[in-house]
Amino acid sequence: MELAHLQRLMEDTYGERDRARGVAAAVAWLAEEVGELAQAARKGGPHERTHEIGDVLAWVATLANLLGVDLEEAAARYAHGCPKCGAVPCRC
Amino acid sequence: MELAHLQRLMEDTYGERDRARGVAAAVAWLAEEVGELAQAARKGGPHERTHEIGDVLAWVATLANLLGVDLEEAAARYAHGCPKCGAVPCRC
């Protein structure tokens, strides 16, 4: 799935409601989902880990929508190796 | 960019080092980057917001690599509307 497609899916599915709740609510939801992912990483199984990674991705895409950030542009920072040293693998 | 490509980029660029540091370190880095994104959402400009969204995406992809999670499979949870109600837009 393209990042742009994920971003559009989130807009179509939740955009109107997300805009009504606002940016601070989306940040809080993202933090909650990162907490659930942390727990799944510590003691979850494969299904739970995949589920929580998906939820975190969804909230990152939602927050990008609310902030007017293009996920493709954001990910492009890593498209040519480490953004700091430019190497693959990173040599920082 | 495909999610699978982002995941591979992170593996190629940081995989060896990430495995040496382990899952808990990646969870801590992700939490740190989410904090930076929260700050950028509150008072940052467009460049900073895009930068921080990119860093959070990168750490989600890294954590997926360490946990053996396929980002494409994780995102597929949202491919057909809300995973809970199945509707677009969500009617939960």
Coordinates of N, CA, C and O in Angstrom, one line a residue:
Chain A
M1 N 0.8 -1.2 0.0 CA 0.0 0.0 0.0 C 0.9 1.3 0.0 O 1.8 1.3 0.8
E2 N 0.5 2.2 -0.9 CA 1.3 3.5 -0.9 C 0.9 4.3 0.3 O -0.3 4.3 0.8
L3 N 1.8 5.0 0.8 CA 1.6 5.9 2.0 C 0.4 6.9 1.7 O -0.4 7.2 2.5
A4 N 0.4 7.4 0.4 CA -0.6 8.3 0.0 C -2.0 7.7 0.1 O -3.0 8.3 0.4
H5 N -2.0 6.4 -0.2 CA -3.3 5.7 -0.2 C -3.8 5.5 1.3 O -5.0 5.7 1.6
L6 N -2.9 5.1 2.1 CA -3.2 5.0 3.5 C -3.7 6.4 4.1 O -4.8 6.4 4.8
Q7 N -3.1 7.4 3.7 CA -3.5 8.8 4.2 C -4.9 9.1 3.6 O -5.8 9.6 4.4
R8 N -5.2 8.7 2.4 CA -6.5 9.0 1.8 C -7.6 8.1 2.5 O -8.7 8.6 2.8
L9 N -7.2 6.9 2.8 CA -8.2 6.0 3.5 C -8.6 6.5 4.8 O -9.8 6.5 5.2
M10 N -7.6 7.1 5.5 CA -7.9 7.6 6.8 C -8.8 8.9 6.7 O -9.7 9.1 7.5
E11 N -8.5 9.7 5.7 CA -9.3 10.9 5.4 C -10.8 10.5 5.1 O -11.7 11.0 5.7
D12 N -10.9 9.5 4.2 CA -12.3 9.1 3.8 C -13.0 8.4 5.0 O -14.3 8.6 5.1
T13 N -12.3 7.7 5.8 CA -13.0 6.9 6.8 C -13.3 7.7 8.1 O -14.3 7.6 8.7
Y14 N -12.3 8.6 8.5 CA -12.4 9.3 9.8 C -12.2 10.8 9.7 O -12.3 11.5 10.7
G15 N -12.0 11.3 8.5 CA -11.6 12.7 8.4 C -12.5 13.7 9.0 O -12.1 14.6 9.8
E16 N -13.8 13.6 8.8 CA -14.8 14.6 9.3 C -14.8 14.5 10.8 O -14.7 15.6 11.5
R17 N -14.8 13.3 11.4 CA -14.8 13.2 12.8 C -13.5 13.7 13.4 O -13.5 14.3 14.5
D18 N -12.4 13.4 12.8 CA -11.1 13.8 13.3 C -11.0 15.3 13.3 O -10.5 15.9 14.3
R19 N -11.5 16.0 12.3 CA -11.4 17.4 12.3 C -12.3 18.0 13.4 O -11.9 19.0 14.0
A20 N -13.4 17.4 13.7 CA -14.3 17.9 14.8 C -13.6 17.7 16.1 O -13.7 18.6 17.0
R21 N -12.8 16.7 16.3 CA -12.1 16.5 17.6 C -10.9 17.3 17.7 O -10.5 17.7 18.8
G22 N -10.2 17.5 16.6 CA -9.0 18.4 16.6 C -7.7 17.7 16.8 O -7.6 16.5 17.1
V23 N -6.6 18.5 16.7 CA -5.2 18.0 16.7 C -4.9 17.4 18.1 O -4.3 16.3 18.2
A24 N -5.2 18.1 19.2 CA -4.8 17.6 20.5 C -5.4 16.2 20.8 O -4.7 15.3 21.3
A25 N -6.6 16.0 20.4 CA -7.3 14.7 20.6 C -6.5 13.6 19.7 O -6.3 12.5 20.2
A26 N -6.1 14.0 18.5 CA -5.4 13.0 17.7 C -4.0 12.7 18.3 O -3.6 11.5 18.3
V27 N -3.4 13.7 18.9 CA -2.1 13.4 19.6 C -2.3 12.5 20.8 O -1.5 11.5 21.0
A28 N -3.4 12.7 21.5 CA -3.7 11.8 22.6 C -4.0 10.4 22.2 O -3.5 9.4 22.8
W29 N -4.7 10.2 21.1 CA -5.0 8.9 20.6 C -3.8 8.2 20.2 O -3.6 7.0 20.4
L30 N -2.9 9.0 19.5 CA -1.6 8.4 19.0 C -0.8 7.9 20.2 O -0.3 6.8 20.2
A31 N -0.7 8.7 21.2 CA 0.0 8.3 22.4 C -0.6 7.1 23.0 O 0.2 6.1 23.5
E32 N -1.9 7.0 23.1 CA -2.6 5.8 23.6 C -2.2 4.5 22.8 O -1.9 3.5 23.4
E33 N -2.2 4.7 21.5 CA -1.9 3.5 20.6 C -0.5 3.1 20.7 O -0.1 1.9 20.6
V34 N 0.4 4.1 20.9 CA 1.8 3.8 21.1 C 2.0 3.0 22.4 O 2.8 2.0 22.4
G35 N 1.2 3.4 23.4 CA 1.3 2.6 24.6 C 0.8 1.2 24.4 O 1.4 0.2 25.0
E36 N -0.2 1.0 23.7 CA -0.7 -0.4 23.4 C 0.3 -1.2 22.6 O 0.5 -2.4 22.8
L37 N 1.0 -0.5 21.7 CA 2.0 -1.2 20.9 C 3.2 -1.5 21.8 O 3.8 -2.6 21.6
A38 N 3.5 -0.7 22.7 CA 4.6 -1.0 23.7 C 4.3 -2.2 24.5 O 5.2 -3.1 24.7
Q39 N 3.0 -2.3 24.9 CA 2.6 -3.5 25.6 C 2.7 -4.8 24.7 O 3.2 -5.8 25.2
A40 N 2.2 -4.6 23.5 CA 2.2 -5.8 22.6 C 3.7 -6.2 22.3 O 4.0 -7.4 22.1
A41 N 4.6 -5.2 22.2 CA 6.0 -5.5 21.9 C 6.6 -6.3 23.1 O 7.4 -7.2 22.9
R42 N 6.1 -6.0 24.3 CA 6.7 -6.6 25.5 C 6.1 -8.0 25.7 O 6.8 -9.0 26.1
K43 N 4.8 -8.2 25.5 CA 4.2 -9.5 25.9 C 3.1 -9.9 25.0 O 2.4 -10.9 25.3
G44 N 3.0 -9.3 23.8 CA 1.9 -9.7 22.9 C 2.4 -10.8 21.9 O 3.6 -11.1 21.8
G45 N 1.5 -11.3 21.2 CA 1.8 -12.3 20.1 C 1.8 -11.6 18.8 O 1.5 -10.4 18.7
P46 N 2.0 -12.4 17.7 CA 2.1 -11.8 16.4 C 0.9 -11.1 15.9 O 0.9 -10.0 15.3
H47 N -0.3 -11.6 16.2 CA -1.5 -11.0 15.8 C -1.7 -9.6 16.5 O -2.0 -8.6 15.9
E48 N -1.5 -9.6 17.8 CA -1.6 -8.4 18.6 C -0.6 -7.3 18.1 O -0.9 -6.1 18.0
R49 N 0.6 -7.7 17.8 CA 1.6 -6.8 17.4 C 1.3 -6.2 16.0 O 1.4 -5.0 15.8
T50 N 0.8 -7.0 15.1 CA 0.4 -6.5 13.8 C -0.8 -5.5 14.0 O -0.8 -4.4 13.3
H51 N -1.8 -5.9 14.8 CA -2.9 -5.0 15.1 C -2.5 -3.7 15.6 O -2.9 -2.6 15.1
E52 N -1.6 -3.7 16.5 CA -1.2 -2.4 17.2 C -0.3 -1.5 16.3 O -0.4 -0.3 16.2
I53 N 0.5 -2.2 15.5 CA 1.3 -1.4 14.5 C 0.4 -0.8 13.5 O 0.6 0.4 13.1
G54 N -0.7 -1.5 13.1 CA -1.7 -0.9 12.2 C -2.4 0.3 12.8 O -2.6 1.3 12.1
D55 N -2.7 0.2 14.1 CA -3.4 1.3 14.7 C -2.5 2.5 14.8 O -2.9 3.7 14.7
V56 N -1.2 2.3 15.1 CA -0.3 3.4 15.2 C -0.1 4.1 13.9 O -0.2 5.3 13.7
L57 N 0.0 3.3 12.8 CA 0.1 3.8 11.5 C -1.1 4.7 11.1 O -1.0 5.8 10.5
A58 N -2.3 4.2 11.5 CA -3.5 4.9 11.2 C -3.5 6.2 11.9 O -3.9 7.2 11.3
W59 N -3.1 6.3 13.1 CA -3.1 7.6 13.9 C -2.1 8.5 13.4 O -2.2 9.7 13.4
V60 N -0.9 8.0 12.9 CA 0.1 8.9 12.3 C -0.5 9.5 11.0 O -0.4 10.7 10.8
A61 N -1.2 8.7 10.2 CA -1.8 9.2 9.0 C -2.9 10.2 9.3 O -3.0 11.2 8.6
T62 N -3.7 9.9 10.3 CA -4.7 10.9 10.7 C -4.1 12.2 11.2 O -4.6 13.3 10.8
L63 N -3.1 12.1 12.0 CA -2.4 13.4 12.4 C -1.8 14.1 11.3 O -1.9 15.3 11.2
A64 N -1.3 13.4 10.3 CA -0.7 14.0 9.1 C -1.8 14.8 8.4 O -1.7 15.9 7.9
N65 N -3.0 14.1 8.3 CA -4.1 14.8 7.6 C -4.5 16.1 8.3 O -4.7 17.1 7.7
L66 N -4.6 16.0 9.7 CA -5.0 17.2 10.4 C -3.9 18.3 10.4 O -4.3 19.5 10.4
L67 N -2.7 17.9 10.2 CA -1.6 18.9 10.2 C -1.3 19.4 8.8 O -0.4 20.2 8.6
G68 N -1.9 18.8 7.8 CA -1.6 19.2 6.4 C -0.2 18.6 5.9 O 0.4 19.2 5.1
V69 N 0.2 17.5 6.5 CA 1.5 16.9 6.2 C 1.3 15.8 5.2 O 0.4 15.0 5.3
D70 N 2.1 15.8 4.1 CA 2.1 14.7 3.1 C 2.9 13.6 3.6 O 4.2 13.7 3.7
L71 N 2.3 12.4 3.8 CA 3.1 11.2 4.3 C 4.2 10.8 3.4 O 5.3 10.4 3.8
E72 N 4.0 11.0 2.1 CA 5.0 10.6 1.1 C 6.2 11.6 1.2 O 7.4 11.1 1.2
E73 N 6.0 12.8 1.4 CA 7.0 13.8 1.6 C 7.8 13.5 2.9 O 9.0 13.6 3.0
A74 N 7.0 13.1 3.9 CA 7.6 12.8 5.2 C 8.6 11.6 5.1 O 9.7 11.6 5.6
A75 N 8.1 10.6 4.5 CA 8.9 9.3 4.4 C 10.1 9.5 3.4 O 11.1 8.8 3.6
A76 N 10.0 10.5 2.5 CA 11.1 10.7 1.6 C 12.4 11.1 2.3 O 13.5 10.9 1.7
R77 N 12.3 11.6 3.5 CA 13.4 11.9 4.3 C 14.4 10.7 4.4 O 15.6 10.9 4.6
Y78 N 13.8 9.5 4.4 CA 14.6 8.3 4.5 C 14.8 7.5 3.2 O 15.4 6.4 3.2
A79 N 14.5 8.1 2.1 CA 14.5 7.4 0.8 C 15.9 7.1 0.3 O 16.1 6.2 -0.5
H80 N 16.8 7.9 0.7 CA 18.2 7.8 0.2 C 19.2 7.5 1.3 O 20.3 8.1 1.4
G81 N 18.8 6.7 2.3 CA 19.7 6.4 3.4 C 19.5 7.3 4.6 O 18.5 8.0 4.6
C82 N 20.4 7.2 5.5 CA 20.3 8.0 6.7 C 20.2 9.4 6.4 O 21.1 9.9 5.7
P83 N 19.2 10.2 6.9 CA 19.2 11.6 6.6 C 20.4 12.4 7.1 O 20.7 13.5 6.7
K84 N 21.0 11.8 8.1 CA 22.2 12.6 8.7 C 23.5 12.3 8.0 O 24.2 13.2 7.7
C85 N 23.8 11.0 7.7 CA 25.1 10.7 7.1 C 25.0 10.4 5.7 O 26.0 10.3 4.9
G86 N 23.8 10.1 5.2 CA 23.5 9.8 3.8 C 24.0 8.4 3.4 O 23.9 8.0 2.2
A87 N 24.4 7.5 4.3 CA 24.9 6.2 4.0 C 23.9 5.1 4.2 O 22.9 5.2 5.0
V88 N 24.0 4.0 3.5 CA 23.2 2.8 3.7 C 24.3 1.6 3.7 O 24.9 1.3 2.7
P89 N 24.4 1.0 4.9 CA 23.8 1.3 6.1 C 24.4 2.6 6.8 O 25.5 3.0 6.4
C90 N 23.6 3.1 7.7 CA 24.0 4.3 8.4 C 25.3 4.2 9.0 O 25.7 3.1 9.6
R91 N 26.2 5.3 8.9 CA 27.5 5.2 9.6 C 27.6 6.3 10.6 O 28.7 6.6 11.0
C92 N 26.5 6.8 11.1 CA 26.5 7.9 12.1 C 27.2 7.4 13.4 O 27.0 6.2 13.7
Chain B
M1 N 5.3 6.1 -1.9 CA 6.2 5.0 -1.4 C 5.4 3.9 -0.8 O 4.5 4.2 0.0
E2 N 5.7 2.7 -1.2 CA 4.9 1.5 -0.6 C 5.4 1.3 0.8 O 6.6 1.5 1.1
L3 N 4.5 0.9 1.7 CA 4.9 0.6 3.1 C 6.0 -0.4 3.1 O 6.9 -0.3 3.9
A4 N 5.9 -1.4 2.2 CA 7.0 -2.5 2.2 C 8.3 -1.9 1.9 O 9.4 -2.3 2.4
H5 N 8.3 -0.9 1.0 CA 9.6 -0.2 0.6 C 10.2 0.5 1.8 O 11.4 0.5 2.1
L6 N 9.3 1.3 2.5 CA 9.8 2.0 3.7 C 10.4 1.0 4.7 O 11.4 1.3 5.3
Q7 N 9.7 -0.1 4.9 CA 10.2 -1.1 5.9 C 11.6 -1.6 5.4 O 12.5 -1.8 6.3
R8 N 11.7 -1.9 4.1 CA 13.0 -2.4 3.7 C 14.1 -1.3 3.8 O 15.2 -1.6 4.1
L9 N 13.8 -0.1 3.5 CA 14.7 1.0 3.6 C 15.3 1.1 5.1 O 16.5 1.2 5.3
M10 N 14.4 0.9 6.0 CA 14.8 1.0 7.4 C 15.7 -0.2 7.8 O 16.6 -0.1 8.5
E11 N 15.3 -1.4 7.2 CA 16.1 -2.6 7.5 C 17.5 -2.4 6.9 O 18.5 -2.6 7.6
D12 N 17.6 -1.9 5.7 CA 18.9 -1.7 5.0 C 19.8 -0.6 5.7 O 21.0 -0.8 5.8
T13 N 19.1 0.4 6.2 CA 19.8 1.6 6.7 C 20.2 1.4 8.2 O 21.3 1.8 8.6
Y14 N 19.3 0.8 9.0 CA 19.5 0.7 10.4 C 19.4 -0.7 11.0 O 19.5 -0.8 12.2
G15 N 19.0 -1.7 10.2 CA 18.6 -3.0 10.7 C 19.7 -3.6 11.7 O 19.3 -4.1 12.8
E16 N 20.9 -3.6 11.3 CA 21.9 -4.3 12.1 C 22.0 -3.6 13.5 O 22.1 -4.3 14.5
R17 N 22.1 -2.3 13.4 CA 22.2 -1.5 14.7 C 21.0 -1.7 15.5 O 21.1 -1.8 16.8
D18 N 19.8 -1.7 14.9 CA 18.6 -1.8 15.6 C 18.5 -3.1 16.4 O 18.1 -3.2 17.5
R19 N 18.9 -4.2 15.7 CA 18.9 -5.5 16.3 C 19.8 -5.6 17.5 O 19.5 -6.2 18.5
A20 N 20.9 -4.9 17.4 CA 21.9 -4.9 18.5 C 21.3 -4.2 19.7 O 21.6 -4.5 20.9
R21 N 20.5 -3.1 19.5 CA 20.0 -2.3 20.6 C 18.7 -3.0 21.2 O 18.4 -2.9 22.4
G22 N 18.0 -3.7 20.3 CA 16.8 -4.5 20.8 C 15.5 -3.7 20.8 O 15.4 -2.5 20.5
V23 N 14.4 -4.5 21.1 CA 13.1 -4.0 21.0 C 12.8 -2.8 22.0 O 12.2 -1.8 21.7
A24 N 13.2 -3.0 23.2 CA 12.9 -1.9 24.2 C 13.5 -0.6 23.8 O 12.9 0.5 24.0
A25 N 14.7 -0.6 23.3 CA 15.3 0.6 22.8 C 14.5 1.3 21.7 O 14.3 2.5 21.7
A26 N 14.0 0.4 20.8 CA 13.2 1.0 19.7 C 11.9 1.6 20.2 O 11.4 2.6 19.7
V27 N 11.3 0.9 21.2 CA 10.1 1.5 21.8 C 10.4 2.8 22.4 O 9.6 3.8 22.3
A28 N 11.5 2.9 23.1 CA 11.9 4.2 23.8 C 12.1 5.3 22.7 O 11.7 6.4 22.9
W29 N 12.8 5.0 21.6 CA 13.0 5.9 20.5 C 11.7 6.4 19.9 O 11.5 7.5 19.6
L30 N 10.8 5.4 19.7 CA 9.5 5.7 19.1 C 8.8 6.7 20.1 O 8.2 7.7 19.6
A31 N 8.8 6.4 21.4 CA 8.1 7.3 22.3 C 8.7 8.7 22.3 O 8.0 9.7 22.3
E32 N 10.0 8.8 22.2 CA 10.7 10.1 22.1 C 10.3 10.8 20.8 O 10.0 12.0 20.9
E33 N 10.2 10.1 19.7 CA 9.8 10.8 18.5 C 8.4 11.2 18.5 O 8.0 12.3 17.9
V34 N 7.5 10.4 19.1 CA 6.1 10.9 19.3 C 6.0 12.1 20.1 O 5.2 13.0 19.8
G35 N 6.9 12.2 21.1 CA 6.9 13.5 21.9 C 7.3 14.6 21.1 O 6.8 15.7 21.2
E36 N 8.3 14.4 20.2 CA 8.8 15.5 19.3 C 7.7 15.9 18.3 O 7.5 17.1 18.0
L37 N 6.9 14.9 17.8 CA 5.8 15.2 17.0 C 4.7 16.0 17.7 O 4.1 16.9 17.1
A38 N 4.4 15.6 18.9 CA 3.4 16.3 19.7 C 3.8 17.8 19.9 O 3.0 18.7 19.8
Q39 N 5.1 18.0 20.1 CA 5.5 19.4 20.2 C 5.4 20.2 18.9 O 4.9 21.3 18.8
A40 N 5.8 19.5 17.8 CA 5.7 20.1 16.5 C 4.2 20.4 16.1 O 3.9 21.4 15.5
A41 N 3.3 19.5 16.6 CA 1.9 19.7 16.3 C 1.4 20.9 17.1 O 0.5 21.7 16.6
R42 N 1.9 21.1 18.3 CA 1.5 22.3 19.1 C 2.0 23.6 18.6 O 1.3 24.6 18.6
K43 N 3.3 23.6 18.3 CA 3.9 24.9 18.0 C 4.9 24.9 16.8 O 5.6 25.9 16.7
G44 N 5.0 23.8 16.1 CA 5.9 23.8 15.0 C 5.4 24.3 13.7 O 4.1 24.5 13.6
G45 N 6.2 24.5 12.7 CA 5.8 24.9 11.4 C 5.7 23.7 10.4 O 6.0 22.6 10.9
P46 N 5.4 23.9 9.2 CA 5.2 22.8 8.2 C 6.4 21.9 8.1 O 6.3 20.7 8.0
H47 N 7.6 22.6 8.0 CA 8.8 21.8 7.8 C 9.1 20.8 9.0 O 9.4 19.7 8.9
E48 N 8.9 21.4 10.2 CA 9.2 20.6 11.4 C 8.1 19.5 11.6 O 8.5 18.4 12.0
R49 N 6.9 19.8 11.2 CA 5.8 18.8 11.3 C 6.1 17.6 10.4 O 5.9 16.4 10.7
T50 N 6.5 17.9 9.1 CA 6.8 16.9 8.2 C 8.0 16.1 8.6 O 8.0 14.8 8.5
H51 N 9.0 16.7 9.1 CA 10.2 16.1 9.7 C 9.8 15.1 10.8 O 10.2 13.9 10.7
E52 N 9.0 15.5 11.7 CA 8.7 14.6 12.8 C 7.8 13.5 12.4 O 7.9 12.4 13.0
I53 N 6.8 13.7 11.5 CA 6.0 12.6 11.0 C 6.9 11.6 10.4 O 6.7 10.4 10.5
G54 N 7.9 12.0 9.6 CA 8.8 11.1 9.0 C 9.6 10.3 10.0 O 9.7 9.1 9.8
D55 N 10.0 10.9 11.0 CA 10.8 10.2 12.1 C 9.9 9.2 12.8 O 10.3 8.1 13.1
V56 N 8.6 9.5 13.1 CA 7.8 8.6 13.7 C 7.5 7.4 12.8 O 7.6 6.2 13.2
L57 N 7.2 7.7 11.5 CA 7.0 6.6 10.5 C 8.3 5.7 10.5 O 8.1 4.4 10.5
A58 N 9.4 6.3 10.5 CA 10.7 5.5 10.5 C 10.8 4.5 11.7 O 11.2 3.4 11.6
W59 N 10.4 5.0 12.9 CA 10.6 4.2 14.1 C 9.5 3.1 14.1 O 9.7 2.1 14.7
V60 N 8.3 3.4 13.6 CA 7.3 2.4 13.5 C 7.7 1.3 12.6 O 7.6 0.1 12.9
A61 N 8.4 1.7 11.4 CA 8.9 0.7 10.5 C 10.0 -0.1 11.1 O 10.1 -1.4 11.0
T62 N 10.9 0.5 11.9 CA 12.0 -0.2 12.6 C 11.4 -1.2 13.6 O 11.9 -2.3 13.7
L63 N 10.4 -0.7 14.4 CA 9.9 -1.6 15.4 C 9.2 -2.8 14.7 O 9.3 -3.9 15.2
A64 N 8.5 -2.5 13.6 CA 7.9 -3.6 12.8 C 9.0 -4.6 12.4 O 8.8 -5.9 12.5
N65 N 10.1 -4.1 11.9 CA 11.2 -5.0 11.6 C 11.6 -5.9 12.7 O 11.8 -7.1 12.6
L66 N 11.8 -5.3 13.9 CA 12.3 -6.0 15.1 C 11.3 -7.0 15.6 O 11.7 -8.0 16.1
L67 N 10.0 -6.7 15.4 CA 8.9 -7.6 15.9 C 8.5 -8.6 14.8 O 7.6 -9.5 15.1
G68 N 9.0 -8.5 13.6 CA 8.6 -9.5 12.6 C 7.3 -9.2 12.0 O 6.6 -10.1 11.6
V69 N 6.8 -7.9 12.1 CA 5.5 -7.5 11.6 C 5.6 -6.9 10.2 O 6.6 -6.1 9.9
D70 N 4.7 -7.3 9.3 CA 4.7 -6.8 8.0 C 3.8 -5.6 7.9 O 2.6 -5.6 8.2
L71 N 4.4 -4.4 7.6 CA 3.6 -3.2 7.6 C 2.4 -3.2 6.7 O 1.4 -2.6 6.9
E72 N 2.6 -3.9 5.5 CA 1.5 -4.0 4.6 C 0.3 -4.7 5.2 O -0.8 -4.3 5.1
E73 N 0.6 -5.8 5.9 CA -0.4 -6.6 6.6 C -1.1 -5.7 7.7 O -2.3 -5.7 7.9
A74 N -0.2 -4.9 8.4 CA -0.8 -4.1 9.5 C -1.7 -3.0 8.9 O -2.8 -2.8 9.5
A75 N -1.3 -2.4 7.8 CA -2.1 -1.3 7.3 C -3.4 -1.9 6.6 O -4.4 -1.2 6.5
A76 N -3.4 -3.1 6.2 CA -4.5 -3.8 5.5 C -5.8 -3.8 6.4 O -6.9 -3.8 6.0
R77 N -5.5 -3.7 7.8 CA -6.6 -3.6 8.7 C -7.6 -2.4 8.4 O -8.7 -2.4 8.7
Y78 N -7.0 -1.4 7.7 CA -7.9 -0.2 7.4 C -8.2 -0.1 5.9 O -8.7 0.9 5.5
A79 N -7.9 -1.1 5.2 CA -8.0 -1.0 3.7 C -9.5 -1.0 3.2 O -9.7 -0.5 2.1
H80 N -10.4 -1.5 4.0 CA -11.8 -1.5 3.6 C -12.7 -0.8 4.6 O -13.8 -1.3 4.9
G81 N -12.2 0.4 5.0 CA -13.1 1.1 5.9 C -12.7 0.8 7.4 O -11.8 0.1 7.7
C82 N -13.5 1.4 8.3 CA -13.3 1.2 9.7 C -13.3 -0.3 10.0 O -14.2 -1.0 9.7
P83 N -12.2 -0.8 10.7 CA -12.2 -2.2 11.1 C -13.3 -2.7 12.0 O -13.6 -3.8 12.1
K84 N -13.9 -1.7 12.7 CA -15.0 -2.1 13.7 C -16.3 -2.1 13.0 O -17.1 -3.1 13.2
C85 N -16.7 -1.1 12.2 CA -18.1 -1.1 11.6 C -18.1 -1.4 10.2 O -19.1 -1.6 9.6
G86 N -16.9 -1.4 9.5 CA -16.8 -1.7 8.1 C -17.3 -0.6 7.2 O -17.3 -0.8 6.0
A87 N -17.6 0.6 7.7 CA -18.2 1.6 6.9 C -17.2 2.7 6.5 O -16.2 2.9 7.2
V88 N -17.4 3.3 5.4 CA -16.6 4.5 4.9 C -17.7 5.6 4.5 O -18.4 5.4 3.6
P89 N -17.8 6.7 5.3 CA -17.0 7.0 6.5 C -17.5 6.1 7.7 O -18.6 5.5 7.6
C90 N -16.7 6.0 8.7 CA -17.0 5.2 9.9 C -18.3 5.7 10.5 O -18.6 6.8 10.6
R91 N -19.1 4.7 11.0 CA -20.3 5.0 11.6 C -20.4 4.5 13.1 O -21.5 4.4 13.7
C92 N -19.2 4.2 13.6 CA -19.1 3.7 15.0 C -19.7 4.7 15.9 O -19.5 5.9 15.8

